Amino acid sequence: MKQGIFEITENRMIAKNTYLMVLKGDVSDITASGQFINIKLDGFFLRRPISVCDVNADSVTIIYKVVGKGTEVMAKMSAGERLDVLTGLGNGYDLSKSGDRPVLLGGGAGVPPMYMLCRLLIEEGKKPSVILGFNTKDEVFFEEEFKTLGADVTVTTADGSYGLKGFVTDAMKQMEYTYFYTCGPEPMLKAIDKTATTSGQLSFEERMGCGFGACMGCSCKTKYGNKRICKDGPVLEREEIIW
Amino acid sequence: MVSTKVTLCGIEMDNPLIPASGTFGFGYEFAEIYDINCLGTFSFKGTTKDPRFGNPTPRIAECDAGMINAVGLQNPGVDRVLSEELPKLKKCFHKPVMANVSGFSVEDYAYTVEKLDAEDQIGWFEVNVSCPNVHGGGMSFGTSPEAAAEVTRACRKVTKKPLLIKLSPNVTDIVSIAKACEDAGADGISMINTMLGMRIDLKTKRPVIANKMGGFSGPAIKPVALRMVYQVYDAVKIPIVGMGGISTAEDVIEMMLAGATAVQVGAANLVDPYVCKDIIEKLPEVMQKYGINDLKDIIGGAHNG
């Protein structure tokens, strides 16, 4: 974990209520896809945990959905503004178990972490398939970006207004894969667990206090003992989860 | 050169800064980011006789100028604290540490204190009779002078180490409870634990926290903490460890003026993991600004004249 002051270099809407922000600063502690950063905002007591979409030598990209007052404030910020950010939080995805053809499933605000994961897998010579699930056409983002990485991309919408009508699991059923990685709302994770035919890793969300393992605010029980979503997670292995 | 040293129940501390129990684990999470030996000491995660998972989630809710938690004393139990946590703590912290203990019966408290008593590194016991997040224990011992005194007496019998009792603000008369603890053999008072609070989600129209209510902490409760420390200082002779909304060097000085010998920082650690280190570094400068040469001189200073 590192605390640093980051400068916003980009902050723009990319879909309905969905924004992409690029933050420039010391990103040396971001070591895995699936990790998150924790942002301090003026006027709010707790930080805002947001998953890492991608990272390069000197900046981190996040994609966030406006869901409350904190993210509303973030959406109004401009390039040049500075933010106090904790980086390098969470365990992240373990790429070593992917096999040659993993499937990556992202639902809504769970899509962003799939991007860095997808990039890393392709860099390792793997052939990932990506399934992106949204409620409706207005919310769809990053389809092109995943294609540009070289992934095979399927988009699903619950109302059928774009791509395949249905849920990510409907697309998953028609696929062959060696392993799965996912991030999204808990009902989606549960459905994937019921559908999947292989092992996999699932990233969970929970209301957090600190985000770095000190407060025990986001504990959960697993078959491998009690875990803190923020520190021992957010990524858990399918085999350890108690639904 | 100013002096930040204070003496708490006979043990000298380099400064009065103590990260509060439940916000600092067993120290090693924070030792990853700075050398925690700069602290006066810290109060480790509340330890009970048996392992506890705690309450269901969500356990956390944000508030204006603070937060509510209903963790519910999650801890691995005293046996694993002794066999796993304290050896890890020892590697990164080399000063006397404050052992925070909780229980669900008078016997529980005494059992846990007695087990921990043999551990050399434990300098003080901080007995929590004020956790608002557990049923049938914790706070129920801290809401009457008789029950608080009974816990104090039971713990007093099993340890010669300094014994502080951590009090709840969720009472009608904290002074009488503090006095009862003093009369029962406590060496110090630690105050205040969190205030019982609640948030309700407008979308679900239900309490945010699964346990419905939780402990409110953060800058919003500082005036209440100051008032209570001030009142208790007038009534007892034993030292007070003051806490409630402390997040700056100025807050530390204010709490000491109210009557605290040492000061704990809780919720602020969760937002700014470096806050205690920053306060310690800033303290000499702020002392100079207010003409304070020796921090010991200002304890209870607000009561003068």
mmCIF file with all atom_site columns, N, CA and C in Angstrom, chain A residues 4-69:
data_model
loop_
_atom_site.group_PDB
_atom_site.id
_atom_site.type_symbol
_atom_site.label_atom_id
_atom_site.label_alt_id
_atom_site.label_comp_id
_atom_site.label_asym_id
_atom_site.label_entity_id
_atom_site.label_seq_id
_atom_site.pdbx_PDB_ins_code
_atom_site.Cartn_x
_atom_site.Cartn_y
_atom_site.Cartn_z
_atom_site.occupancy
_atom_site.B_iso_or_equiv
_atom_site.pdbx_formal_charge
_atom_site.auth_seq_id
_atom_site.auth_comp_id
_atom_site.auth_asym_id
_atom_site.auth_atom_id
_atom_site.pdbx_PDB_model_num
ATOM 1   N N  . GLY A 1 4  ? -0.510  8.528  -2.003  1.00 0.00 ? 4  GLY A N  1
ATOM 2   C CA . GLY A 1 4  ? 0.104   9.500  -2.884  1.00 0.00 ? 4  GLY A CA 1
ATOM 3   C C  . GLY A 1 4  ? -0.891  10.541 -3.362  1.00 0.00 ? 4  GLY A C  1
ATOM 4   N N  . ILE A 1 5  ? -0.353  11.644 -3.832  1.00 0.00 ? 5  ILE A N  1
ATOM 5   C CA . ILE A 1 5  ? -1.201  12.675 -4.434  1.00 0.00 ? 5  ILE A CA 1
ATOM 6   C C  . ILE A 1 5  ? -1.160  12.460 -5.950  1.00 0.00 ? 5  ILE A C  1
ATOM 7   N N  . PHE A 1 6  ? -2.315  12.297 -6.536  1.00 0.00 ? 6  PHE A N  1
ATOM 8   C CA . PHE A 1 6  ? -2.440  12.028 -7.966  1.00 0.00 ? 6  PHE A CA 1
ATOM 9   C C  . PHE A 1 6  ? -3.122  13.200 -8.653  1.00 0.00 ? 6  PHE A C  1
ATOM 10  N N  . GLU A 1 7  ? -2.679  13.458 -9.892  1.00 0.00 ? 7  GLU A N  1
ATOM 11  C CA . GLU A 1 7  ? -3.302  14.531 -10.667 1.00 0.00 ? 7  GLU A CA 1
ATOM 12  C C  . GLU A 1 7  ? -4.235  13.923 -11.711 1.00 0.00 ? 7  GLU A C  1
ATOM 13  N N  . ILE A 1 8  ? -5.434  14.464 -11.785 1.00 0.00 ? 8  ILE A N  1
ATOM 14  C CA . ILE A 1 8  ? -6.389  13.994 -12.798 1.00 0.00 ? 8  ILE A CA 1
ATOM 15  C C  . ILE A 1 8  ? -5.917  14.513 -14.164 1.00 0.00 ? 8  ILE A C  1
ATOM 16  N N  . THR A 1 9  ? -5.734  13.595 -15.127 1.00 0.00 ? 9  THR A N  1
ATOM 17  C CA . THR A 1 9  ? -5.368  14.056 -16.474 1.00 0.00 ? 9  THR A CA 1
ATOM 18  C C  . THR A 1 9  ? -6.535  13.856 -17.446 1.00 0.00 ? 9  THR A C  1
ATOM 19  N N  . GLU A 1 10 ? -7.521  13.110 -17.037 1.00 0.00 ? 10 GLU A N  1
ATOM 20  C CA . GLU A 1 10 ? -8.680  12.856 -17.898 1.00 0.00 ? 10 GLU A CA 1
ATOM 21  C C  . GLU A 1 10 ? -9.842  12.469 -17.010 1.00 0.00 ? 10 GLU A C  1
ATOM 22  N N  . ASN A 1 11 ? -11.041 12.939 -17.335 1.00 0.00 ? 11 ASN A N  1
ATOM 23  C CA . ASN A 1 11 ? -12.248 12.535 -16.600 1.00 0.00 ? 11 ASN A CA 1
ATOM 24  C C  . ASN A 1 11 ? -13.435 12.775 -17.514 1.00 0.00 ? 11 ASN A C  1
ATOM 25  N N  . ARG A 1 12 ? -13.947 11.712 -18.131 1.00 0.00 ? 12 ARG A N  1
ATOM 26  C CA . ARG A 1 12 ? -15.021 11.898 -19.114 1.00 0.00 ? 12 ARG A CA 1
ATOM 27  C C  . ARG A 1 12 ? -16.047 10.777 -19.042 1.00 0.00 ? 12 ARG A C  1
ATOM 28  N N  . MET A 1 13 ? -17.264 11.123 -19.468 1.00 0.00 ? 13 MET A N  1
ATOM 29  C CA . MET A 1 13 ? -18.354 10.147 -19.481 1.00 0.00 ? 13 MET A CA 1
ATOM 30  C C  . MET A 1 13 ? -18.143 9.202  -20.662 1.00 0.00 ? 13 MET A C  1
ATOM 31  N N  . ILE A 1 14 ? -18.254 7.887  -20.406 1.00 0.00 ? 14 ILE A N  1
ATOM 32  C CA . ILE A 1 14 ? -18.100 6.940  -21.508 1.00 0.00 ? 14 ILE A CA 1
ATOM 33  C C  . ILE A 1 14 ? -19.378 6.132  -21.754 1.00 0.00 ? 14 ILE A C  1
ATOM 34  N N  . ALA A 1 15 ? -20.318 6.201  -20.827 1.00 0.00 ? 15 ALA A N  1
ATOM 35  C CA . ALA A 1 15 ? -21.625 5.560  -20.996 1.00 0.00 ? 15 ALA A CA 1
ATOM 36  C C  . ALA A 1 15 ? -22.541 6.204  -19.961 1.00 0.00 ? 15 ALA A C  1
ATOM 37  N N  . LYS A 1 16 ? -23.791 5.779  -19.942 1.00 0.00 ? 16 LYS A N  1
ATOM 38  C CA . LYS A 1 16 ? -24.746 6.373  -19.008 1.00 0.00 ? 16 LYS A CA 1
ATOM 39  C C  . LYS A 1 16 ? -24.244 6.245  -17.559 1.00 0.00 ? 16 LYS A C  1
ATOM 40  N N  . ASN A 1 17 ? -24.107 7.394  -16.896 1.00 0.00 ? 17 ASN A N  1
ATOM 41  C CA . ASN A 1 17 ? -23.645 7.449  -15.499 1.00 0.00 ? 17 ASN A CA 1
ATOM 42  C C  . ASN A 1 17 ? -22.276 6.799  -15.275 1.00 0.00 ? 17 ASN A C  1
ATOM 43  N N  . THR A 1 18 ? -21.533 6.595  -16.322 1.00 0.00 ? 18 THR A N  1
ATOM 44  C CA . THR A 1 18 ? -20.257 5.888  -16.212 1.00 0.00 ? 18 THR A CA 1
ATOM 45  C C  . THR A 1 18 ? -19.123 6.785  -16.697 1.00 0.00 ? 18 THR A C  1
ATOM 46  N N  . TYR A 1 19 ? -18.093 6.919  -15.892 1.00 0.00 ? 19 TYR A N  1
ATOM 47  C CA . TYR A 1 19 ? -16.999 7.840  -16.190 1.00 0.00 ? 19 TYR A CA 1
ATOM 48  C C  . TYR A 1 19 ? -15.654 7.126  -16.176 1.00 0.00 ? 19 TYR A C  1
ATOM 49  N N  . LEU A 1 20 ? -14.770 7.614  -17.024 1.00 0.00 ? 20 LEU A N  1
ATOM 50  C CA . LEU A 1 20 ? -13.392 7.125  -17.048 1.00 0.00 ? 20 LEU A CA 1
ATOM 51  C C  . LEU A 1 20 ? -12.491 8.233  -16.531 1.00 0.00 ? 20 LEU A C  1
ATOM 52  N N  . MET A 1 21 ? -11.644 7.900  -15.552 1.00 0.00 ? 21 MET A N  1
ATOM 53  C CA . MET A 1 21 ? -10.726 8.895  -14.995 1.00 0.00 ? 21 MET A CA 1
ATOM 54  C C  . MET A 1 21 ? -9.306  8.343  -15.049 1.00 0.00 ? 21 MET A C  1
ATOM 55  N N  . VAL A 1 22 ? -8.382  9.204  -15.500 1.00 0.00 ? 22 VAL A N  1
ATOM 56  C CA . VAL A 1 22 ? -6.971  8.821  -15.498 1.00 0.00 ? 22 VAL A CA 1
ATOM 57  C C  . VAL A 1 22 ? -6.272  9.666  -14.428 1.00 0.00 ? 22 VAL A C  1
ATOM 58  N N  . LEU A 1 23 ? -5.527  8.997  -13.568 1.00 0.00 ? 23 LEU A N  1
ATOM 59  C CA . LEU A 1 23 ? -4.844  9.660  -12.461 1.00 0.00 ? 23 LEU A CA 1
ATOM 60  C C  . LEU A 1 23 ? -3.346  9.453  -12.595 1.00 0.00 ? 23 LEU A C  1
ATOM 61  N N  . LYS A 1 24 ? -2.612  10.563 -12.604 1.00 0.00 ? 24 LYS A N  1
ATOM 62  C CA . LYS A 1 24 ? -1.168  10.485 -12.778 1.00 0.00 ? 24 LYS A CA 1
ATOM 63  C C  . LYS A 1 24 ? -0.466  10.576 -11.427 1.00 0.00 ? 24 LYS A C  1
ATOM 64  N N  . GLY A 1 25 ? 0.449   9.656  -11.173 1.00 0.00 ? 25 GLY A N  1
ATOM 65  C CA . GLY A 1 25 ? 1.177   9.651  -9.900  1.00 0.00 ? 25 GLY A CA 1
ATOM 66  C C  . GLY A 1 25 ? 1.986   8.375  -9.756  1.00 0.00 ? 25 GLY A C  1
ATOM 67  N N  . ASP A 1 26 ? 2.422   8.125  -8.520  1.00 0.00 ? 26 ASP A N  1
ATOM 68  C CA . ASP A 1 26 ? 3.245   6.946  -8.241  1.00 0.00 ? 26 ASP A CA 1
ATOM 69  C C  . ASP A 1 26 ? 2.366   5.696  -8.198  1.00 0.00 ? 26 ASP A C  1
ATOM 70  N N  . VAL A 1 27 ? 2.468   4.889  -9.252  1.00 0.00 ? 27 VAL A N  1
ATOM 71  C CA . VAL A 1 27 ? 1.611   3.698  -9.349  1.00 0.00 ? 27 VAL A CA 1
ATOM 72  C C  . VAL A 1 27 ? 2.397   2.410  -9.058  1.00 0.00 ? 27 VAL A C  1
ATOM 73  N N  . SER A 1 28 ? 3.578   2.580  -8.450  1.00 0.00 ? 28 SER A N  1
ATOM 74  C CA . SER A 1 28 ? 4.475   1.423  -8.294  1.00 0.00 ? 28 SER A CA 1
ATOM 75  C C  . SER A 1 28 ? 3.910   0.316  -7.412  1.00 0.00 ? 28 SER A C  1
ATOM 76  N N  . ASP A 1 29 ? 2.904   0.647  -6.588  1.00 0.00 ? 29 ASP A N  1
ATOM 77  C CA . ASP A 1 29 ? 2.352   -0.389 -5.712  1.00 0.00 ? 29 ASP A CA 1
ATOM 78  C C  . ASP A 1 29 ? 1.200   -1.171 -6.355  1.00 0.00 ? 29 ASP A C  1
ATOM 79  N N  . ILE A 1 30 ? 0.803   -0.770 -7.532  1.00 0.00 ? 30 ILE A N  1
ATOM 80  C CA . ILE A 1 30 ? -0.254  -1.525 -8.230  1.00 0.00 ? 30 ILE A CA 1
ATOM 81  C C  . ILE A 1 30 ? 0.435   -2.668 -8.967  1.00 0.00 ? 30 ILE A C  1
ATOM 82  N N  . THR A 1 31 ? 0.249   -3.881 -8.440  1.00 0.00 ? 31 THR A N  1
ATOM 83  C CA . THR A 1 31 ? 1.056   -5.002 -8.929  1.00 0.00 ? 31 THR A CA 1
ATOM 84  C C  . THR A 1 31 ? 0.232   -6.089 -9.608  1.00 0.00 ? 31 THR A C  1
ATOM 85  N N  . ALA A 1 32 ? -1.113  -5.972 -9.576  1.00 0.00 ? 32 ALA A N  1
ATOM 86  C CA . ALA A 1 32 ? -1.935  -7.029 -10.170 1.00 0.00 ? 32 ALA A CA 1
ATOM 87  C C  . ALA A 1 32 ? -3.255  -6.458 -10.669 1.00 0.00 ? 32 ALA A C  1
ATOM 88  N N  . SER A 1 33 ? -3.817  -7.111 -11.689 1.00 0.00 ? 33 SER A N  1
ATOM 89  C CA . SER A 1 33 ? -5.169  -6.746 -12.103 1.00 0.00 ? 33 SER A CA 1
ATOM 90  C C  . SER A 1 33 ? -6.128  -7.210 -11.010 1.00 0.00 ? 33 SER A C  1
ATOM 91  N N  . GLY A 1 34 ? -7.248  -6.505 -10.877 1.00 0.00 ? 34 GLY A N  1
ATOM 92  C CA . GLY A 1 34 ? -8.212  -6.876 -9.843  1.00 0.00 ? 34 GLY A CA 1
ATOM 93  C C  . GLY A 1 34 ? -7.969  -6.174 -8.515  1.00 0.00 ? 34 GLY A C  1
ATOM 94  N N  . GLN A 1 35 ? -6.868  -5.407 -8.432  1.00 0.00 ? 35 GLN A N  1
ATOM 95  C CA . GLN A 1 35 ? -6.649  -4.597 -7.228  1.00 0.00 ? 35 GLN A CA 1
ATOM 96  C C  . GLN A 1 35 ? -7.522  -3.346 -7.302  1.00 0.00 ? 35 GLN A C  1
ATOM 97  N N  . PHE A 1 36 ? -7.547  -2.576 -6.205  1.00 0.00 ? 36 PHE A N  1
ATOM 98  C CA . PHE A 1 36 ? -8.322  -1.336 -6.228  1.00 0.00 ? 36 PHE A CA 1
ATOM 99  C C  . PHE A 1 36 ? -7.542  -0.199 -5.592  1.00 0.00 ? 36 PHE A C  1
ATOM 100 N N  . ILE A 1 37 ? -8.022  1.010  -5.819  1.00 0.00 ? 37 ILE A N  1
ATOM 101 C CA . ILE A 1 37 ? -7.432  2.178  -5.167  1.00 0.00 ? 37 ILE A CA 1
ATOM 102 C C  . ILE A 1 37 ? -8.513  2.801  -4.274  1.00 0.00 ? 37 ILE A C  1
ATOM 103 N N  . ASN A 1 38 ? -8.112  3.619  -3.316  1.00 0.00 ? 38 ASN A N  1
ATOM 104 C CA . ASN A 1 38 ? -9.068  4.189  -2.369  1.00 0.00 ? 38 ASN A CA 1
ATOM 105 C C  . ASN A 1 38 ? -8.872  5.699  -2.341  1.00 0.00 ? 38 ASN A C  1
ATOM 106 N N  . ILE A 1 39 ? -9.902  6.415  -2.776  1.00 0.00 ? 39 ILE A N  1
ATOM 107 C CA . ILE A 1 39 ? -9.770  7.849  -3.050  1.00 0.00 ? 39 ILE A CA 1
ATOM 108 C C  . ILE A 1 39 ? -10.409 8.701  -1.958  1.00 0.00 ? 39 ILE A C  1
ATOM 109 N N  . LYS A 1 40 ? -9.652  9.672  -1.469  1.00 0.00 ? 40 LYS A N  1
ATOM 110 C CA . LYS A 1 40 ? -10.180 10.630 -0.476  1.00 0.00 ? 40 LYS A CA 1
ATOM 111 C C  . LYS A 1 40 ? -10.809 11.798 -1.223  1.00 0.00 ? 40 LYS A C  1
ATOM 112 N N  . LEU A 1 41 ? -12.017 12.148 -0.821  1.00 0.00 ? 41 LEU A N  1
ATOM 113 C CA . LEU A 1 41 ? -12.702 13.285 -1.431  1.00 0.00 ? 41 LEU A CA 1
ATOM 114 C C  . LEU A 1 41 ? -13.004 14.320 -0.350  1.00 0.00 ? 41 LEU A C  1
ATOM 115 N N  . ASP A 1 42 ? -12.814 15.595 -0.654  1.00 0.00 ? 42 ASP A N  1
ATOM 116 C CA . ASP A 1 42 ? -13.132 16.646 0.311   1.00 0.00 ? 42 ASP A CA 1
ATOM 117 C C  . ASP A 1 42 ? -14.606 16.541 0.699   1.00 0.00 ? 42 ASP A C  1
ATOM 118 N N  . GLY A 1 43 ? -14.869 16.649 1.987   1.00 0.00 ? 43 GLY A N  1
ATOM 119 C CA . GLY A 1 43 ? -16.254 16.661 2.444   1.00 0.00 ? 43 GLY A CA 1
ATOM 120 C C  . GLY A 1 43 ? -16.835 15.290 2.742   1.00 0.00 ? 43 GLY A C  1
ATOM 121 N N  . PHE A 1 44 ? -16.036 14.247 2.508   1.00 0.00 ? 44 PHE A N  1
ATOM 122 C CA . PHE A 1 44 ? -16.517 12.890 2.813   1.00 0.00 ? 44 PHE A CA 1
ATOM 123 C C  . PHE A 1 44 ? -15.544 12.231 3.778   1.00 0.00 ? 44 PHE A C  1
ATOM 124 N N  . PHE A 1 45 ? -16.071 11.526 4.773   1.00 0.00 ? 45 PHE A N  1
ATOM 125 C CA . PHE A 1 45 ? -15.203 10.955 5.796   1.00 0.00 ? 45 PHE A CA 1
ATOM 126 C C  . PHE A 1 45 ? -14.424 9.744  5.287   1.00 0.00 ? 45 PHE A C  1
ATOM 127 N N  . LEU A 1 46 ? -15.140 8.795  4.700   1.00 0.00 ? 46 LEU A N  1
ATOM 128 C CA . LEU A 1 46 ? -14.460 7.584  4.230   1.00 0.00 ? 46 LEU A CA 1
ATOM 129 C C  . LEU A 1 46 ? -13.984 7.761  2.787   1.00 0.00 ? 46 LEU A C  1
ATOM 130 N N  . ARG A 1 47 ? -12.981 6.974  2.425   1.00 0.00 ? 47 ARG A N  1
ATOM 131 C CA . ARG A 1 47 ? -12.499 6.985  1.042   1.00 0.00 ? 47 ARG A CA 1
ATOM 132 C C  . ARG A 1 47 ? -13.448 6.205  0.149   1.00 0.00 ? 47 ARG A C  1
ATOM 133 N N  . ARG A 1 48 ? -13.283 6.381  -1.179  1.00 0.00 ? 48 ARG A N  1
ATOM 134 C CA . ARG A 1 48 ? -14.078 5.649  -2.168  1.00 0.00 ? 48 ARG A CA 1
ATOM 135 C C  . ARG A 1 48 ? -13.209 4.577  -2.815  1.00 0.00 ? 48 ARG A C  1
ATOM 136 N N  . PRO A 1 49 ? -13.513 3.291  -2.558  1.00 0.00 ? 49 PRO A N  1
ATOM 137 C CA . PRO A 1 49 ? -12.738 2.233  -3.204  1.00 0.00 ? 49 PRO A CA 1
ATOM 138 C C  . PRO A 1 49 ? -13.202 2.007  -4.641  1.00 0.00 ? 49 PRO A C  1
ATOM 139 N N  . ILE A 1 50 ? -12.271 2.053  -5.593  1.00 0.00 ? 50 ILE A N  1
ATOM 140 C CA . ILE A 1 50 ? -12.614 1.886  -7.011  1.00 0.00 ? 50 ILE A CA 1
ATOM 141 C C  . ILE A 1 50 ? -11.581 0.955  -7.656  1.00 0.00 ? 50 ILE A C  1
ATOM 142 N N  . SER A 1 51 ? -12.065 0.019  -8.444  1.00 0.00 ? 51 SER A N  1
ATOM 143 C CA . SER A 1 51 ? -11.156 -0.985 -9.002  1.00 0.00 ? 51 SER A CA 1
ATOM 144 C C  . SER A 1 51 ? -10.289 -0.389 -10.111 1.00 0.00 ? 51 SER A C  1
ATOM 145 N N  . VAL A 1 52 ? -9.109  -0.969 -10.249 1.00 0.00 ? 52 VAL A N  1
ATOM 146 C CA . VAL A 1 52 ? -8.167  -0.518 -11.271 1.00 0.00 ? 52 VAL A CA 1
ATOM 147 C C  . VAL A 1 52 ? -8.601  -1.095 -12.615 1.00 0.00 ? 52 VAL A C  1
ATOM 148 N N  . CYS A 1 53 ? -8.731  -0.222 -13.621 1.00 0.00 ? 53 CYS A N  1
ATOM 149 C CA . CYS A 1 53 ? -9.073  -0.674 -14.970 1.00 0.00 ? 53 CYS A CA 1
ATOM 150 C C  . CYS A 1 53 ? -7.796  -0.997 -15.734 1.00 0.00 ? 53 CYS A C  1
ATOM 151 N N  . ASP A 1 54 ? -6.794  -0.121 -15.598 1.00 0.00 ? 54 ASP A N  1
ATOM 152 C CA . ASP A 1 54 ? -5.488  -0.408 -16.188 1.00 0.00 ? 54 ASP A CA 1
ATOM 153 C C  . ASP A 1 54 ? -4.450  0.523  -15.583 1.00 0.00 ? 54 ASP A C  1
ATOM 154 N N  . VAL A 1 55 ? -3.199  0.169  -15.777 1.00 0.00 ? 55 VAL A N  1
ATOM 155 C CA . VAL A 1 55 ? -2.118  0.966  -15.220 1.00 0.00 ? 55 VAL A CA 1
ATOM 156 C C  . VAL A 1 55 ? -0.982  0.977  -16.232 1.00 0.00 ? 55 VAL A C  1
ATOM 157 N N  . ASN A 1 56 ? -0.277  2.103  -16.326 1.00 0.00 ? 56 ASN A N  1
ATOM 158 C CA . ASN A 1 56 ? 0.973   2.117  -17.087 1.00 0.00 ? 56 ASN A CA 1
ATOM 159 C C  . ASN A 1 56 ? 2.058   2.736  -16.227 1.00 0.00 ? 56 ASN A C  1
ATOM 160 N N  . ALA A 1 57 ? 3.156   3.187  -16.827 1.00 0.00 ? 57 ALA A N  1
ATOM 161 C CA . ALA A 1 57 ? 4.324   3.594  -16.036 1.00 0.00 ? 57 ALA A CA 1
ATOM 162 C C  . ALA A 1 57 ? 4.005   4.682  -15.009 1.00 0.00 ? 57 ALA A C  1
ATOM 163 N N  . ASP A 1 58 ? 3.144   5.632  -15.369 1.00 0.00 ? 58 ASP A N  1
ATOM 164 C CA . ASP A 1 58 ? 2.944   6.756  -14.450 1.00 0.00 ? 58 ASP A CA 1
ATOM 165 C C  . ASP A 1 58 ? 1.490   7.140  -14.224 1.00 0.00 ? 58 ASP A C  1
ATOM 166 N N  . SER A 1 59 ? 0.559   6.279  -14.644 1.00 0.00 ? 59 SER A N  1
ATOM 167 C CA . SER A 1 59 ? -0.834  6.630  -14.367 1.00 0.00 ? 59 SER A CA 1
ATOM 168 C C  . SER A 1 59 ? -1.717  5.397  -14.246 1.00 0.00 ? 59 SER A C  1
ATOM 169 N N  . VAL A 1 60 ? -2.834  5.607  -13.581 1.00 0.00 ? 60 VAL A N  1
ATOM 170 C CA . VAL A 1 60 ? -3.807  4.530  -13.392 1.00 0.00 ? 60 VAL A CA 1
ATOM 171 C C  . VAL A 1 60 ? -5.150  5.003  -13.955 1.00 0.00 ? 60 VAL A C  1
ATOM 172 N N  . THR A 1 61 ? -5.819  4.087  -14.660 1.00 0.00 ? 61 THR A N  1
ATOM 173 C CA . THR A 1 61 ? -7.139  4.398  -15.205 1.00 0.00 ? 61 THR A CA 1
ATOM 174 C C  . THR A 1 61 ? -8.196  3.692  -14.365 1.00 0.00 ? 61 THR A C  1
ATOM 175 N N  . ILE A 1 62 ? -9.234  4.448  -14.004 1.00 0.00 ? 62 ILE A N  1
ATOM 176 C CA . ILE A 1 62 ? -10.373 3.835  -13.301 1.00 0.00 ? 62 ILE A CA 1
ATOM 177 C C  . ILE A 1 62 ? -11.646 4.167  -14.069 1.00 0.00 ? 62 ILE A C  1
ATOM 178 N N  . ILE A 1 63 ? -12.628 3.306  -13.949 1.00 0.00 ? 63 ILE A N  1
ATOM 179 C CA . ILE A 1 63 ? -13.954 3.579  -14.508 1.00 0.00 ? 63 ILE A CA 1
ATOM 180 C C  . ILE A 1 63 ? -14.931 3.434  -13.356 1.00 0.00 ? 63 ILE A C  1
ATOM 181 N N  . TYR A 1 64 ? -15.739 4.476  -13.159 1.00 0.00 ? 64 TYR A N  1
ATOM 182 C CA . TYR A 1 64 ? -16.654 4.428  -12.017 1.00 0.00 ? 64 TYR A CA 1
ATOM 183 C C  . TYR A 1 64 ? -18.058 4.814  -12.450 1.00 0.00 ? 64 TYR A C  1
ATOM 184 N N  . LYS A 1 65 ? -18.997 4.281  -11.736 1.00 0.00 ? 65 LYS A N  1
ATOM 185 C CA . LYS A 1 65 ? -20.393 4.580  -11.991 1.00 0.00 ? 65 LYS A CA 1
ATOM 186 C C  . LYS A 1 65 ? -20.859 5.566  -10.923 1.00 0.00 ? 65 LYS A C  1
ATOM 187 N N  . VAL A 1 66 ? -21.655 6.558  -11.330 1.00 0.00 ? 66 VAL A N  1
ATOM 188 C CA . VAL A 1 66 ? -22.187 7.499  -10.353 1.00 0.00 ? 66 VAL A CA 1
ATOM 189 C C  . VAL A 1 66 ? -23.339 6.818  -9.624  1.00 0.00 ? 66 VAL A C  1
ATOM 190 N N  . VAL A 1 67 ? -23.110 6.504  -8.358  1.00 0.00 ? 67 VAL A N  1
ATOM 191 C CA . VAL A 1 67 ? -24.119 5.785  -7.580  1.00 0.00 ? 67 VAL A CA 1
ATOM 192 C C  . VAL A 1 67 ? -24.503 6.535  -6.300  1.00 0.00 ? 67 VAL A C  1
ATOM 193 N N  . GLY A 1 68 ? -23.741 7.565  -5.972  1.00 0.00 ? 68 GLY A N  1
ATOM 194 C CA . GLY A 1 68 ? -24.036 8.297  -4.737  1.00 0.00 ? 68 GLY A CA 1
ATOM 195 C C  . GLY A 1 68 ? -23.385 9.664  -4.777  1.00 0.00 ? 68 GLY A C  1
ATOM 196 N N  . LYS A 1 69 ? -23.377 10.327 -3.620  1.00 0.00 ? 69 LYS A N  1
ATOM 197 C CA . LYS A 1 69 ? -22.876 11.709 -3.565  1.00 0.00 ? 69 LYS A CA 1
ATOM 198 C C  . LYS A 1 69 ? -21.381 11.783 -3.861  1.00 0.00 ? 69 LYS A C  1
#
